[in-house]
Short mmCIF file of N, CA, C and O in Angstrom, two decimals:
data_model
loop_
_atom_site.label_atom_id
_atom_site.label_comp_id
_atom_site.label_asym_id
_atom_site.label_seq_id
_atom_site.Cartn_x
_atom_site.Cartn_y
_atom_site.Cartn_z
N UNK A 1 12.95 -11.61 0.50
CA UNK A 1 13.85 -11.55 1.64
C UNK A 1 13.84 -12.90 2.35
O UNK A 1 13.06 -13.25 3.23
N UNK A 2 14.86 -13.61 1.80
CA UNK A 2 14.95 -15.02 3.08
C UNK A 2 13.90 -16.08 1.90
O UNK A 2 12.99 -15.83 1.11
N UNK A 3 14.64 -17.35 2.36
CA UNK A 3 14.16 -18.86 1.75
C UNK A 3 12.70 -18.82 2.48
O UNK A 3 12.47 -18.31 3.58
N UNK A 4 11.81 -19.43 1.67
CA UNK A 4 10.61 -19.67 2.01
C UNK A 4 10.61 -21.23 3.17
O UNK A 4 11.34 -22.20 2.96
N UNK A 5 9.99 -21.16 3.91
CA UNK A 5 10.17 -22.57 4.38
C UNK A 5 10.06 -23.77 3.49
O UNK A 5 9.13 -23.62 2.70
N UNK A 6 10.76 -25.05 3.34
CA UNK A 6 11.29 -26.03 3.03
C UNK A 6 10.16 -26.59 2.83
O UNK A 6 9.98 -26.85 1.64
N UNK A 7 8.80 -27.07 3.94
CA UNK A 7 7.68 -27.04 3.71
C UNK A 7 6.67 -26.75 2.58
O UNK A 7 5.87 -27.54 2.07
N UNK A 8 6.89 -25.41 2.27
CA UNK A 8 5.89 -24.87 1.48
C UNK A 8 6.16 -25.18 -0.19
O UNK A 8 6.87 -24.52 -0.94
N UNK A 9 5.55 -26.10 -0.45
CA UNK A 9 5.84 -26.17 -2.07
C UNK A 9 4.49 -26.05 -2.50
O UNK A 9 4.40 -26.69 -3.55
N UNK A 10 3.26 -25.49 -2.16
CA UNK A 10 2.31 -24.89 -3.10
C UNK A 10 2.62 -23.24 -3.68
O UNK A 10 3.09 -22.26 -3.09
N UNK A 11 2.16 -23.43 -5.05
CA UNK A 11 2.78 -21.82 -5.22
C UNK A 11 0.54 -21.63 -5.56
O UNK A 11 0.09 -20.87 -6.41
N UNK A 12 -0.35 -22.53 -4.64
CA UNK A 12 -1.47 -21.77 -5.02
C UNK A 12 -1.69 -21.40 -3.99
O UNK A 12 -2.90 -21.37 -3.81
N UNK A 13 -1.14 -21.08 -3.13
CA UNK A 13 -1.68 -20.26 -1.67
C UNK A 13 -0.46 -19.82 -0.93
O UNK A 13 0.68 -20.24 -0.74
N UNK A 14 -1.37 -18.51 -0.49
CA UNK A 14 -0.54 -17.34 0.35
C UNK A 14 0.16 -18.45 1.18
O UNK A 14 -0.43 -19.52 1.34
N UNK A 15 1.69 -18.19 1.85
CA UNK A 15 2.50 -18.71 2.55
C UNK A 15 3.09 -17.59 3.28
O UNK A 15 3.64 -16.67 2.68
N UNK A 16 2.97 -17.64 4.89
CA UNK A 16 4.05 -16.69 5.47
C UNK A 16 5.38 -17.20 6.75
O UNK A 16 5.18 -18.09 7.57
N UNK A 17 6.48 -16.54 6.66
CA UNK A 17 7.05 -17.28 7.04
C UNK A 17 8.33 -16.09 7.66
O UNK A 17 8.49 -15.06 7.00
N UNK A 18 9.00 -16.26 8.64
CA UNK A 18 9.73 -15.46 9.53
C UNK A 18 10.77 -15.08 9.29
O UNK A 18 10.53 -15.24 8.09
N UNK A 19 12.03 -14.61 9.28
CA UNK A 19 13.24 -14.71 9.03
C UNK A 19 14.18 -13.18 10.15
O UNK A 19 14.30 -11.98 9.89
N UNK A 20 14.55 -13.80 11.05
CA UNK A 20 14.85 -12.88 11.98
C UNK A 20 13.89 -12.13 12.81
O UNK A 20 13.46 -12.47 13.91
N UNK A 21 13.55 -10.83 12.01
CA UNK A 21 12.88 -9.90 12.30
C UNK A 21 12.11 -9.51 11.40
O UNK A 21 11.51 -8.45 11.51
N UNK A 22 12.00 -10.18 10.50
CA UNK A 22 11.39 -9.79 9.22
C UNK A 22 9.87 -11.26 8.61
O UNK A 22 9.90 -12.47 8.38
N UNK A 23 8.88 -10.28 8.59
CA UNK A 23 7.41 -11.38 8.68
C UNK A 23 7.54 -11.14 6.59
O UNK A 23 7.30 -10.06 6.05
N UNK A 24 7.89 -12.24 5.93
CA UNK A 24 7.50 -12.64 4.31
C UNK A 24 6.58 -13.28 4.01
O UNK A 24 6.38 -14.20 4.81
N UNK A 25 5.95 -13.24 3.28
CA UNK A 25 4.78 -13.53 2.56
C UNK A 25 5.29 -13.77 1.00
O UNK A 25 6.02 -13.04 0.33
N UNK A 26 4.51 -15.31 0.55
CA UNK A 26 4.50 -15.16 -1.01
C UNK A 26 2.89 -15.11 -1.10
O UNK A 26 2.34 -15.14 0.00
N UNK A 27 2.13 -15.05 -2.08
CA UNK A 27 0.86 -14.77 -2.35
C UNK A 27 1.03 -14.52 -4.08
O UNK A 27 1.62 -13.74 -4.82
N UNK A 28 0.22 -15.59 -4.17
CA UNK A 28 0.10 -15.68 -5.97
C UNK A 28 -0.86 -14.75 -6.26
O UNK A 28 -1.74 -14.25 -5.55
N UNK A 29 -0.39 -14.48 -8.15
CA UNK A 29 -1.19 -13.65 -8.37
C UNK A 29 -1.77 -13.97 -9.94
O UNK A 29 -1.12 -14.74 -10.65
N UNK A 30 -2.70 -13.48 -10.32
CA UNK A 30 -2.97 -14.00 -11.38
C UNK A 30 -3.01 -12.80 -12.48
O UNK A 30 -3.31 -11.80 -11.83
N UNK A 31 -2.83 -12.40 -14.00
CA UNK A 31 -2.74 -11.38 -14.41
C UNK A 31 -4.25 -10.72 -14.27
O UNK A 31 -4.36 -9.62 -14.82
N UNK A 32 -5.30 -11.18 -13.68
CA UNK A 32 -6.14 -10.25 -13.82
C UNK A 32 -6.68 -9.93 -12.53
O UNK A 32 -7.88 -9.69 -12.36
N UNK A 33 -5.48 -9.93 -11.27
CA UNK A 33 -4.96 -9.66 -9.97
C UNK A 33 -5.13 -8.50 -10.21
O UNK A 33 -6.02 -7.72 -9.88
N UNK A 34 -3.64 -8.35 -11.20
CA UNK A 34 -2.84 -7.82 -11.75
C UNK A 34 -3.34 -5.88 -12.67
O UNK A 34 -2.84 -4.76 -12.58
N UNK A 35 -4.21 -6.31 -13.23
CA UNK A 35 -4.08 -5.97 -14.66
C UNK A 35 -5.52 -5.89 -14.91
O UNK A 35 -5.74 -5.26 -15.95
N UNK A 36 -6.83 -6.41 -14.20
CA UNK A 36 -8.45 -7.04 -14.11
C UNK A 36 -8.76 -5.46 -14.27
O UNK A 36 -8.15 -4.41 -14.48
N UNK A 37 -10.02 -5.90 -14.06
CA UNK A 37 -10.99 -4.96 -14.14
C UNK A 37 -11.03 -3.71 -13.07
O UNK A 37 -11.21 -2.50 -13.19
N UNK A 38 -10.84 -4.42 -12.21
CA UNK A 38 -10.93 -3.61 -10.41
C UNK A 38 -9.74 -2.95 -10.20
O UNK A 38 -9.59 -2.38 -9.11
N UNK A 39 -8.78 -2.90 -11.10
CA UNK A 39 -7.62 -2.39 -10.84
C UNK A 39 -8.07 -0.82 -12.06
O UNK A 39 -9.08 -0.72 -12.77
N UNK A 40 -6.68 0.39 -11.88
CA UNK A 40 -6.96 0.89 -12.19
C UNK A 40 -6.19 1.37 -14.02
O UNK A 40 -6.03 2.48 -14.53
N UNK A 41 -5.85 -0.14 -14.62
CA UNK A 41 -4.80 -0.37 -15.25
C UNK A 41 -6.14 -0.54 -16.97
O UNK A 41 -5.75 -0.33 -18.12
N UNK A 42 -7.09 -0.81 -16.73
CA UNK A 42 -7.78 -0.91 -17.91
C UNK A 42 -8.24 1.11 -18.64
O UNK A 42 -8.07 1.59 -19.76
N UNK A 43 -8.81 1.72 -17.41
CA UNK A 43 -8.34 3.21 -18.19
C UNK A 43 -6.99 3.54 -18.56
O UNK A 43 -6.68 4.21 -19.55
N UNK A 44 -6.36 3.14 -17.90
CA UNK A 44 -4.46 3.51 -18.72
C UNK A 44 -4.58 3.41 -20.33
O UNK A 44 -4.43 4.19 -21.28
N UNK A 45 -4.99 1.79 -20.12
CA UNK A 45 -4.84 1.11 -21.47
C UNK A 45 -5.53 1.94 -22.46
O UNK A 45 -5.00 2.36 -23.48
N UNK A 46 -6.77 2.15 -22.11
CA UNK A 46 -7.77 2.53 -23.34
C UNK A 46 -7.13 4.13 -23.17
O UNK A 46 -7.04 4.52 -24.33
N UNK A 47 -6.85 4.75 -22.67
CA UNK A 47 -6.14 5.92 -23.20
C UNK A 47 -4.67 5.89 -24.10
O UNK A 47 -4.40 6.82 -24.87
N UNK A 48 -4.09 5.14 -23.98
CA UNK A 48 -3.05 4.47 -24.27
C UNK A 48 -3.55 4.09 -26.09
O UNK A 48 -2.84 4.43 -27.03
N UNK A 49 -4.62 3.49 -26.22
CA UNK A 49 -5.51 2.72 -27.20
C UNK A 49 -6.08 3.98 -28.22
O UNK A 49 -6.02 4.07 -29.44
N UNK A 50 -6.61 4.83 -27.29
CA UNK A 50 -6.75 6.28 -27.96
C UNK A 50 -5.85 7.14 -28.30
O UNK A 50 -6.10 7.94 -29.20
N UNK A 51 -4.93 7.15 -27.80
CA UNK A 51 -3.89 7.76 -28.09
C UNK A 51 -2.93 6.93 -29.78
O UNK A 51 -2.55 7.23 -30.91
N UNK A 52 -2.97 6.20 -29.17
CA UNK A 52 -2.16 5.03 -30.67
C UNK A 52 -2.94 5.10 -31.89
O UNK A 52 -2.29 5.44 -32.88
N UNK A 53 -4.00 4.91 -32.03
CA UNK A 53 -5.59 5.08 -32.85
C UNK A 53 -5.39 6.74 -33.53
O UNK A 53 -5.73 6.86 -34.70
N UNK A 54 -4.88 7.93 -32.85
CA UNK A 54 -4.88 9.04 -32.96
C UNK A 54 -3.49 9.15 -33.87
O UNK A 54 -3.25 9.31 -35.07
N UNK A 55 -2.85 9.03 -32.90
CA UNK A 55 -0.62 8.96 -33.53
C UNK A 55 -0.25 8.23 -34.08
O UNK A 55 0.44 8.66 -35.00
N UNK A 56 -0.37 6.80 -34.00
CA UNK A 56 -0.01 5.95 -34.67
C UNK A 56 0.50 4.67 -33.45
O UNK A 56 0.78 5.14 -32.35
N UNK A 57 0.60 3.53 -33.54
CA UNK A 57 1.14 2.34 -32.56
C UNK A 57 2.91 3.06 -32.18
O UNK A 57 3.29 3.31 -31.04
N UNK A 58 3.81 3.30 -33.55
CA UNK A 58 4.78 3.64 -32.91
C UNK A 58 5.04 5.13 -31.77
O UNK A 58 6.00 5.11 -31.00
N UNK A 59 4.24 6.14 -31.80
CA UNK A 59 4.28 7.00 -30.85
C UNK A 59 3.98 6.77 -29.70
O UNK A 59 4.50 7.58 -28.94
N UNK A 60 3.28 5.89 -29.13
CA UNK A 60 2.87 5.63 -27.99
C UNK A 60 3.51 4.38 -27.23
O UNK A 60 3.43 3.23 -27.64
N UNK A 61 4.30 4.88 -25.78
CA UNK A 61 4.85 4.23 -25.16
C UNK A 61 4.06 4.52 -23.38
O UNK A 61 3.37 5.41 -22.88
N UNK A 62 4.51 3.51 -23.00
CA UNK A 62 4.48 3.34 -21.35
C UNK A 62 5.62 3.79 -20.32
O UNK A 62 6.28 2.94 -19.73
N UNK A 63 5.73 4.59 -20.20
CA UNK A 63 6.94 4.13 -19.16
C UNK A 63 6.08 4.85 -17.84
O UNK A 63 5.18 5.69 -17.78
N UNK A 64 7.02 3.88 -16.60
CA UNK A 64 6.62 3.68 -15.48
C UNK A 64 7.85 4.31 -14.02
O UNK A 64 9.00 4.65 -14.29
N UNK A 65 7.41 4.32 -12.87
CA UNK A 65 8.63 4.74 -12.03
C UNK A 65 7.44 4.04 -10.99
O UNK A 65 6.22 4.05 -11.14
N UNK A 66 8.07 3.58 -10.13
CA UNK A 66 7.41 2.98 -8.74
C UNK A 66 8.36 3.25 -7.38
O UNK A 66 9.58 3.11 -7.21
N UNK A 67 7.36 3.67 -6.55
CA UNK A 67 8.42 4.74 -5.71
C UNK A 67 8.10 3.68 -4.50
O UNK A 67 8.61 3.83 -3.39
#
């Protein structure tokens, strides 16, 4: 939402910045932000891993909805 300030050309640190009424933030991320250990995305996988191992690679898909 809205240009980052003109200023900010690091993409390695959080930046926040105003636009009307509205407080934006960029904040980098790294895939193991993302996707690491501490998240809850490595049991997905290995069920996901068990499941493929069981059915085969083509039976097993991901799909997602984010509300």
């Amino acid at each position: 939402m809205g240009e980052p300030p003109a200023d900010s050309h690091s993409a390695s640190e959080r930046v926040e910045w105003t636009t009307s009424d509205l407080v934006c933030a960029y904040e980098p991320l790294t895939i193991g932000d993302v996707l690491g250990p501490t998240t809850h995305w490595p049991h997905v996988f290995a069920v996901m891993k068990a499941l493929a191992d069981r059915f085969g690679n083509d039976g097993v898909r991901l799909v997602v909805a984010f509300d």
